[in-house]
N, CA, C and O atoms as a MOPAC input file, in Angstrom:
PM7 MOZYME 1SCF
protein

 N      3.61700 1     1.36400 1    -6.85400 1
 C      3.69300 1     0.72300 1    -5.64300 1
 C      5.62800 1     1.01600 1    -5.61200 1
 O      6.18200 1     0.96500 1    -6.71000 1
 N      6.15500 1     1.18500 1    -4.86300 1
 C      7.68900 1     1.64900 1    -4.95700 1
 C      8.38800 1     0.13900 1    -4.55400 1
 O      7.72500 1    -0.79300 1    -4.09800 1
 N      9.74000 1     0.08800 1    -4.79200 1
 C     10.00100 1    -1.32200 1    -4.53700 1
 C     10.65200 1    -1.46300 1    -3.30300 1
 O     11.29700 1    -2.47900 1    -3.04400 1
 N     10.49900 1    -0.21200 1    -2.25700 1
 C     11.02400 1     0.15900 1    -1.04400 1
 C      9.69300 1    -0.98700 1    -0.54000 1
 O     10.09100 1    -2.08100 1    -0.14200 1
 N      8.47800 1    -0.80000 1    -0.55200 1
 C      7.44600 1    -1.09300 1    -0.06300 1
 C      7.28300 1    -2.54100 1    -0.20300 1
 O      6.32300 1    -3.01500 1     0.40400 1
 N      8.08900 1    -3.41900 1    -0.93800 1
 C      8.29000 1    -4.95800 1    -0.95500 1
 C      9.18500 1    -5.55800 1    -0.07100 1
 O     10.31200 1    -5.07000 1     0.01100 1
 N      8.89000 1    -6.53100 1     0.60600 1
 C      9.47000 1    -7.78000 1     1.49300 1
 C      9.40900 1    -8.83700 1     0.76300 1
 O      8.43000 1    -9.47000 1     0.36700 1
 N     11.11200 1    -9.07500 1     0.52300 1
 C     11.06400 1   -10.59000 1     0.09300 1
 C     11.62700 1   -11.55300 1     1.06000 1
 O     12.72800 1   -11.56300 1     1.60900 1
 N     10.34100 1   -12.58800 1     1.16800 1
 C     10.48800 1   -13.65200 1     2.02900 1
 C     11.41000 1   -14.83000 1     1.62000 1
 O     11.15100 1   -15.37900 1     0.54800 1
 N     12.34800 1   -15.23300 1     2.27700 1
 C     13.39800 1   -16.56100 1     1.93300 1
 C     13.52900 1   -17.29600 1     3.24500 1
 O     12.58200 1   -17.76700 1     3.87500 1
 N     15.28900 1   -17.36400 1     3.72200 1
 C     15.32300 1   -18.35800 1     4.33500 1
 C     15.76200 1   -18.03200 1     5.81400 1
 O     16.36000 1   -18.75200 1     6.61400 1
 N     15.24500 1   -16.59300 1     5.96700 1
 C     15.43900 1   -16.12200 1     7.45500 1
 C     14.71900 1   -16.54400 1     8.14300 1
 O     13.90800 1   -17.29600 1     7.60200 1
 N     14.50800 1   -16.27700 1    10.19900 1
 C     13.64100 1   -16.81200 1    10.29600 1
 C     12.31200 1   -15.56200 1    10.37000 1
 O     12.54900 1   -14.41400 1     9.99500 1
 N     11.09200 1   -15.91700 1    10.83400 1
 C     10.06200 1   -15.33000 1    10.23100 1
 C      9.99300 1   -13.82200 1    10.89700 1
 O      9.50000 1   -12.79600 1    10.43000 1
 N     10.66000 1   -14.05000 1    12.14700 1
 C      9.85100 1   -12.99200 1    13.14000 1
 C     11.60100 1   -11.69200 1    12.26400 1
 O     11.62900 1   -10.51100 1    12.61000 1
 N     12.30300 1   -12.02900 1    11.64700 1
 C     12.86000 1   -11.16600 1    11.10900 1
 C     12.09900 1   -10.19300 1     9.94400 1
 O     12.17400 1    -8.96900 1     9.83500 1
 N     11.36900 1   -11.11900 1     9.14400 1
 C     10.51600 1   -10.58400 1     7.84600 1
 C      9.01800 1    -9.98600 1     9.08400 1
 O      8.45400 1    -9.04800 1     8.52100 1
 N      8.57500 1   -10.18500 1     9.99100 1
 C      7.75600 1    -9.69200 1    10.99400 1
 C      8.34700 1    -8.09800 1    11.21600 1
 O      7.68700 1    -7.06300 1    11.13000 1
 N      9.62800 1    -8.22000 1    11.49300 1
 C      9.92900 1    -6.85800 1    12.14300 1
 C     10.50900 1    -6.00300 1    11.03100 1
 O     10.87000 1    -4.86000 1    11.31100 1
 N     10.63000 1    -6.46400 1     9.78500 1
 C     10.54800 1    -5.54400 1     8.94300 1
 C      9.29000 1    -5.01500 1     8.16100 1
 O      9.32600 1    -3.96700 1     7.51700 1
 N      7.96800 1    -5.96200 1     8.28100 1
 C      6.87200 1    -5.32800 1     7.98000 1
 C      6.24800 1    -4.18600 1     9.09100 1
 O      5.54900 1    -3.23000 1     8.75300 1
 N      6.58200 1    -4.44300 1    10.22600 1
 C      5.94500 1    -3.79900 1    11.31600 1
 C      6.92100 1    -2.37200 1    11.37600 1
 O      6.42100 1    -1.42300 1    11.98100 1
 N      8.31200 1    -2.18000 1    10.76600 1
 C      9.20300 1    -1.06000 1    10.85900 1
 C      8.49500 1    -0.51200 1     9.70900 1
 O      8.02700 1     0.59700 1     9.96400 1
 N      8.29100 1    -0.87600 1     8.66600 1
 C      7.53700 1    -0.49000 1     7.82300 1
 C      6.30300 1     0.63200 1     7.84600 1
 O      6.27300 1     1.84100 1     7.61900 1
 N      5.38000 1    -0.27500 1     8.19900 1
 C      3.88600 1     0.14700 1     8.51200 1
 C      3.83500 1     1.37100 1     9.88000 1
 O      3.03400 1     2.28100 1    10.09700 1
 N      4.99200 1     0.94000 1    10.59200 1
 C      4.91700 1     2.38600 1    12.07200 1
 C      5.74000 1     3.49100 1    11.14300 1
 O      5.72800 1     4.66800 1    11.50400 1
 N      6.38400 1     3.13600 1    10.06200 1
 C      7.14500 1     4.47100 1     9.52700 1
 C      6.29300 1     4.95300 1     8.63200 1
 O      6.81400 1     5.42100 1     7.61900 1
 N      4.96000 1     4.98100 1     8.71800 1
 C      4.49500 1     5.64200 1     8.07000 1
 C      3.75400 1     5.35500 1     6.76000 1
 O      2.99100 1     6.19200 1     6.27800 1
 N      4.08500 1     3.62600 1     5.92700 1
 C      4.06900 1     3.36100 1     4.96900 1
 C      2.31200 1     2.57000 1     5.20600 1
 O      2.07400 1     1.86800 1     6.18900 1
 N      1.42600 1     2.81900 1     4.29100 1
 C      0.05100 1     2.25600 1     4.44400 1
 C      0.03400 1     1.05100 1     3.32500 1
 O     -1.12200 1     0.66000 1     3.16000 1
 N      0.90500 1     0.41300 1     2.58100 1
 C      1.12900 1    -0.63600 1     2.12100 1
 C      2.05500 1    -1.30900 1     1.99500 1
 O      3.02800 1    -0.87100 1     1.38000 1
 N      2.05600 1    -2.63600 1     2.55200 1
 C      3.31800 1    -3.26200 1     2.45300 1
 C      2.94000 1    -4.36300 1     1.04600 1
 O      1.79800 1    -4.40000 1     0.58700 1
 N      3.88300 1    -5.06900 1     0.57500 1
 C      3.57500 1    -6.50700 1    -0.32400 1
 C      4.81300 1    -7.33300 1    -0.06500 1
 O      6.01600 1    -7.09400 1    -0.17200 1
 N      4.12200 1    -8.37100 1     0.30800 1
 C      5.24600 1    -9.26000 1     1.04400 1
 C      5.06200 1   -10.50700 1    -0.31600 1
 O      3.95400 1   -10.82100 1    -0.75000 1
 N      6.32900 1   -11.07700 1    -0.82000 1
 C      6.54700 1   -11.83100 1    -2.04800 1
 C      7.45000 1   -12.80300 1    -1.97000 1
 O      8.51900 1   -12.36200 1    -1.54800 1
 N      7.46800 1   -14.00000 1    -2.21300 1
 C      8.02900 1   -15.65600 1    -2.06900 1
 C      7.83900 1   -16.36100 1    -3.09300 1
 O      6.80700 1   -16.21800 1    -3.74700 1
 N      8.80100 1   -17.27300 1    -3.44300 1
 C      8.78000 1   -18.29700 1    -4.01300 1
 C      9.15000 1   -19.75200 1    -3.67800 1
 O     10.18600 1   -20.01600 1    -3.06600 1
 N      8.51600 1   -20.43600 1    -3.97900 1
 C      9.07700 1   -22.04400 1    -3.57600 1
 C      8.81600 1   -22.41100 1    -1.86600 1
 O      7.78400 1   -22.05200 1    -1.29800 1
 N      9.39700 1   -22.81500 1    -1.49600 1
 C      9.50600 1   -23.48900 1    -0.02400 1
 C      9.53000 1   -22.08200 1     0.45300 1
 O     10.35200 1   -22.24800 1     1.35400 1
 N      9.21400 1   -20.73600 1     0.51500 1
 C      9.07500 1   -19.92200 1     1.52700 1
 C      7.79200 1   -19.54200 1     0.95800 1
 O      7.86000 1   -18.33800 1     0.71300 1
 N      6.75100 1   -19.96600 1     0.66100 1
 C      5.59300 1   -19.50500 1     0.47400 1
 C      4.70500 1   -19.87200 1     2.17000 1
 O      3.69300 1   -19.20600 1     2.39000 1
 N      5.01600 1   -20.59500 1     2.92000 1
 C      4.43100 1   -21.16600 1     4.27100 1
 C      4.82600 1   -19.94200 1     4.79600 1
 O      3.95200 1   -19.16900 1     5.18800 1
 N      5.85100 1   -19.67800 1     4.85900 1
 C      6.44700 1   -18.40100 1     6.16300 1
 C      6.19600 1   -17.39600 1     5.55200 1
 O      5.98000 1   -16.44900 1     6.30900 1
 N      6.09800 1   -17.07700 1     4.11400 1
 C      4.87500 1   -15.34700 1     3.71900 1
 C      3.83400 1   -15.70100 1     4.77700 1
 O      3.97200 1   -15.20200 1     5.89300 1
 N      2.97800 1   -16.37900 1     4.57300 1
 C      1.85500 1   -16.80400 1     4.99200 1
 C      1.58700 1   -16.47300 1     6.77600 1
 O      0.64600 1   -15.91700 1     7.34000 1
 N      2.83900 1   -17.07600 1     7.31000 1
 C      3.61200 1   -16.86500 1     8.41600 1
 C      3.17700 1   -15.63800 1     8.54800 1
 O      2.15200 1   -15.14000 1     9.01400 1
 N      4.30600 1   -15.16000 1     7.97000 1
 C      4.41600 1   -13.78500 1     8.22300 1
 C      3.34100 1   -12.40000 1     8.38700 1
 O      3.56300 1   -11.38000 1     9.04100 1
 N      2.07600 1   -12.74400 1     7.53900 1
 C      1.08400 1   -11.80300 1     7.40300 1
 C      0.49500 1   -12.39300 1     8.10100 1
 O      0.00800 1   -11.43600 1     8.70300 1
 N      0.02000 1   -13.36800 1     8.65500 1
 C     -0.73200 1   -13.50600 1    10.10000 1
 C     -0.15900 1   -13.31100 1    10.87400 1
 O     -0.88100 1   -12.73300 1    11.68700 1
 N      0.97500 1   -13.42400 1    11.32100 1
 C      1.65500 1   -12.73900 1    12.69900 1
 C      1.36100 1   -11.33800 1    12.95800 1
 O      1.00800 1   -10.79700 1    14.00600 1
 N      1.63200 1   -10.72400 1    11.48400 1
 C      1.78000 1    -9.25000 1    12.15700 1
 C      0.07000 1    -8.74700 1    11.81200 1
 O     -0.06900 1    -7.54300 1    12.03000 1
 N     -0.96400 1    -9.30700 1    11.42000 1
 C     -2.25200 1    -8.83600 1    11.38800 1
 C     -2.94200 1    -9.25100 1    13.03200 1
 O     -3.81100 1    -8.63400 1    13.64900 1
 N     -2.17700 1   -10.54500 1    13.44400 1
 C     -3.18500 1   -10.88200 1    14.72000 1
 C     -2.07000 1   -10.61500 1    16.26400 1
 O     -2.34600 1   -10.56300 1    17.46200 1
 N     -1.01400 1   -10.51700 1    15.64900 1
 C      0.17900 1    -9.81700 1    17.35000 1
 C      0.23800 1    -8.75400 1    17.23600 1
 O     -0.09700 1    -8.07000 1    18.20400 1
 N      0.85400 1    -7.85400 1    15.55300 1
 C      1.43800 1    -6.85100 1    15.73900 1
 C      0.47600 1    -5.73100 1    15.67600 1
 O      0.40000 1    -4.97900 1    16.64700 1
 N     -0.28400 1    -5.53700 1    14.61400 1
 C     -0.69600 1    -4.67700 1    14.24400 1
 C     -1.84200 1    -4.65200 1    13.73500 1
 O     -1.94800 1    -4.55700 1    12.51200 1
 N     -3.22400 1    -4.75100 1    14.74700 1
 C     -4.59700 1    -5.53300 1    14.37000 1
 C     -5.24300 1    -4.92600 1    13.48000 1
 O     -6.23900 1    -5.51900 1    13.06500 1
 N     -4.88900 1    -3.41500 1    12.81600 1
 C     -5.86800 1    -2.89600 1    11.91600 1
 C     -5.30600 1    -3.14000 1    10.42600 1
 O     -5.79900 1    -2.66700 1     9.40200 1
 N     -4.32500 1    -3.86300 1    10.50100 1
 C     -3.85700 1    -4.33200 1     8.95300 1
 C     -4.95000 1    -5.39900 1     8.46300 1
 O     -5.37000 1    -6.37400 1     9.08600 1
 N     -5.26800 1    -4.99500 1     7.29400 1
 C     -6.00900 1    -5.92000 1     6.36200 1
 C     -5.38100 1    -6.33200 1     5.03900 1
 O     -4.70000 1    -5.61000 1     4.31000 1
 N     -5.67500 1    -7.45300 1     4.86500 1
 C     -5.10800 1    -8.13500 1     3.40100 1
 C     -5.65700 1    -7.77100 1     1.99600 1
 O     -6.83400 1    -7.84400 1     1.64300 1
 N     -4.79300 1    -7.44100 1     1.39500 1
 C     -5.37300 1    -6.56600 1     0.16000 1
 C     -5.53900 1    -7.97300 1    -0.93200 1
 O     -6.24500 1    -8.96400 1    -0.74900 1
 N     -4.93400 1    -7.76800 1    -1.71300 1
 C     -5.01800 1    -8.79500 1    -3.08300 1
 C     -3.67900 1   -10.00800 1    -2.60000 1
 O     -2.64400 1    -9.85100 1    -1.95200 1
 N     -4.09300 1   -10.82200 1    -3.04900 1
 C     -3.32300 1   -12.36600 1    -3.04300 1
 C     -2.95600 1   -12.98800 1    -4.14300 1
 O     -3.57600 1   -14.02700 1    -4.36700 1
 N     -2.00700 1   -12.63000 1    -5.03000 1
 C     -1.53200 1   -13.38200 1    -6.26200 1
 C     -0.87800 1   -14.57300 1    -6.35600 1
 O      0.28900 1   -14.70800 1    -5.98800 1
 N     -1.44200 1   -15.31800 1    -6.75300 1
 C     -0.53100 1   -16.59300 1    -6.83900 1
 C      0.15800 1   -16.42500 1    -8.43000 1
 O     -0.27800 1   -15.67900 1    -9.30700 1
 N      1.40500 1   -17.37400 1    -8.54000 1
 C      1.65300 1   -17.64800 1   -10.23000 1
 C      2.68900 1   -18.55500 1   -10.66900 1
 O      3.16000 1   -18.99000 1    -9.61800 1
 N      3.26300 1   -19.04400 1   -11.56800 1
 C      4.44600 1   -19.82800 1   -11.66000 1
 C      5.20000 1   -19.09600 1   -12.41500 1
 O      4.78400 1   -18.51300 1   -13.41700 1
 N      6.47500 1   -19.06000 1   -11.96500 1
 C      7.57500 1   -18.67100 1   -12.81400 1
 C      8.25000 1   -19.20700 1   -13.59700 1
 O      8.24100 1   -20.36900 1   -13.18800 1
 N      8.77000 1   -19.18600 1   -14.34900 1
 C      9.87700 1   -19.83200 1   -15.09300 1
 C     11.64600 1   -19.64600 1   -14.64100 1
 O     12.15400 1   -18.54800 1   -14.87200 1
 N     12.39700 1   -20.60500 1   -14.09100 1
 C     13.53700 1   -20.11400 1   -13.68100 1
 C     14.77200 1   -21.08700 1   -14.40400 1
 O     14.87400 1   -22.24500 1   -13.99900 1
 N     15.65100 1   -20.62000 1   -15.41700 1
 C     16.36100 1   -21.01900 1   -15.76900 1
 C     17.96300 1   -21.47900 1   -14.84400 1
 O     18.81600 1   -20.69900 1   -14.42100 1
 N     17.94500 1   -22.63000 1   -14.77600 1
 C     18.97400 1   -23.12500 1   -14.37400 1
 C     20.50700 1   -23.41500 1   -14.89200 1
 O     20.64500 1   -23.74300 1   -16.07000 1
 N     21.62500 1   -23.30600 1   -14.07100 1
 C     22.93500 1   -23.20300 1   -14.84000 1
 C     23.30300 1   -24.16000 1   -15.62400 1
 O     24.26100 1   -24.06100 1   -16.39100 1
 N     22.47300 1   -25.32800 1   -15.48900 1
 C     22.82100 1   -26.19700 1   -17.20900 1
 C     21.75800 1   -25.50100 1   -18.00400 1
 O     21.93900 1   -25.97400 1   -19.12500 1
 N     20.83200 1   -24.72300 1   -18.08800 1
 C     20.05600 1   -24.51100 1   -19.28400 1
 C     18.82200 1   -24.90400 1   -19.30800 1
 O     18.04200 1   -24.50300 1   -20.17200 1
 N     18.45300 1   -25.81600 1   -18.28000 1
 C     16.95000 1   -26.24900 1   -17.62700 1
 C     16.23200 1   -25.66900 1   -17.88400 1
 O     16.68800 1   -24.72100 1   -18.52400 1
 N     14.91100 1   -25.60900 1   -17.74200 1
 C     13.78000 1   -24.34900 1   -17.18500 1
 C     13.03900 1   -25.37500 1   -16.04100 1
 O     13.23600 1   -26.58900 1   -16.08900 1
 N     12.24800 1   -24.81100 1   -15.10500 1
 C     12.19700 1   -25.12900 1   -13.68000 1
 C     11.21900 1   -24.23900 1   -13.69900 1
 O     11.36400 1   -23.05800 1   -14.01500 1
 N      9.96600 1   -24.88000 1   -13.29000 1
 C      8.89400 1   -23.96700 1   -12.90100 1
 C      8.76100 1   -24.11100 1   -11.41100 1
 O      8.61200 1   -25.22400 1   -10.90600 1
 N      8.82900 1   -22.66100 1   -10.46900 1
 C      8.46600 1   -22.35800 1    -9.37400 1
 C      7.11600 1   -21.66200 1    -8.64200 1
 O      6.98600 1   -20.49700 1    -9.02000 1
 N      6.40600 1   -21.95600 1    -7.98700 1
 C      5.09200 1   -21.31900 1    -7.53100 1
 C      5.57800 1   -20.39100 1    -6.85100 1
 O      6.54100 1   -20.58000 1    -6.10700 1
 N      4.78700 1   -18.83000 1    -7.04100 1
 C      5.58900 1   -17.81300 1    -6.11500 1
 C      3.88300 1   -17.30500 1    -5.86900 1
 O      2.86500 1   -17.71000 1    -6.43000 1
 N      4.02900 1   -16.47500 1    -5.01500 1
 C      3.03200 1   -15.77000 1    -3.91900 1
 C      3.46500 1   -14.08800 1    -3.93200 1
 O      4.64700 1   -13.76200 1    -4.04800 1
 N      2.35900 1   -13.06800 1    -3.79700 1
 C      2.31100 1   -12.02800 1    -3.78000 1
 C      0.80600 1   -11.99700 1    -2.70400 1
 O     -0.31100 1   -12.49500 1    -2.84100 1
 N      1.72800 1   -10.77700 1    -1.13700 1
 C      0.49800 1   -10.78000 1    -0.14500 1
 C      0.65200 1    -9.52800 1    -0.03500 1
 O      1.76900 1    -9.07400 1     0.21400 1
 N     -0.59100 1    -8.60500 1    -0.22100 1
 C     -0.49700 1    -6.98600 1     0.11200 1
 C     -1.32900 1    -7.08900 1     1.19700 1
 O     -2.32500 1    -7.80300 1     1.31300 1
 N     -0.67400 1    -6.04500 1     2.27000 1
 C     -0.84500 1    -5.91400 1     3.38600 1
 C     -1.16000 1    -4.27300 1     3.26300 1
 O     -0.35000 1    -3.55600 1     2.67600 1
 N     -2.38300 1    -3.71900 1     3.85100 1
 C     -2.91900 1    -2.46800 1     4.11000 1
 C     -3.40200 1    -2.02700 1     5.07400 1
 O     -4.14200 1    -2.70300 1     5.78900 1
 N     -3.03000 1    -0.52800 1     5.36800 1
 C     -3.39600 1    -0.37800 1     6.72700 1
 C     -4.80500 1     0.26700 1     6.87100 1
 O     -5.28000 1     0.47000 1     7.98800 1

């Protein structure tokens, strides 16, 4: 899986990420991975469901991986942040 098939979900509107996934899928990519951390986890689930139900009906969910990542703050303290990866395949 190359890095260009990964969509990182952040604070932008949901439809921006949906457009990115649909553009990659229509460009010939058969697999896209959506990644998000923290508060963006609900947004990544929304993106996956909107792509599946409204835009590309033959997309299926692949693997869904959840994990906890440790992030170092500016003060040097470690903070745990939840992360998710959702694989969409055509």
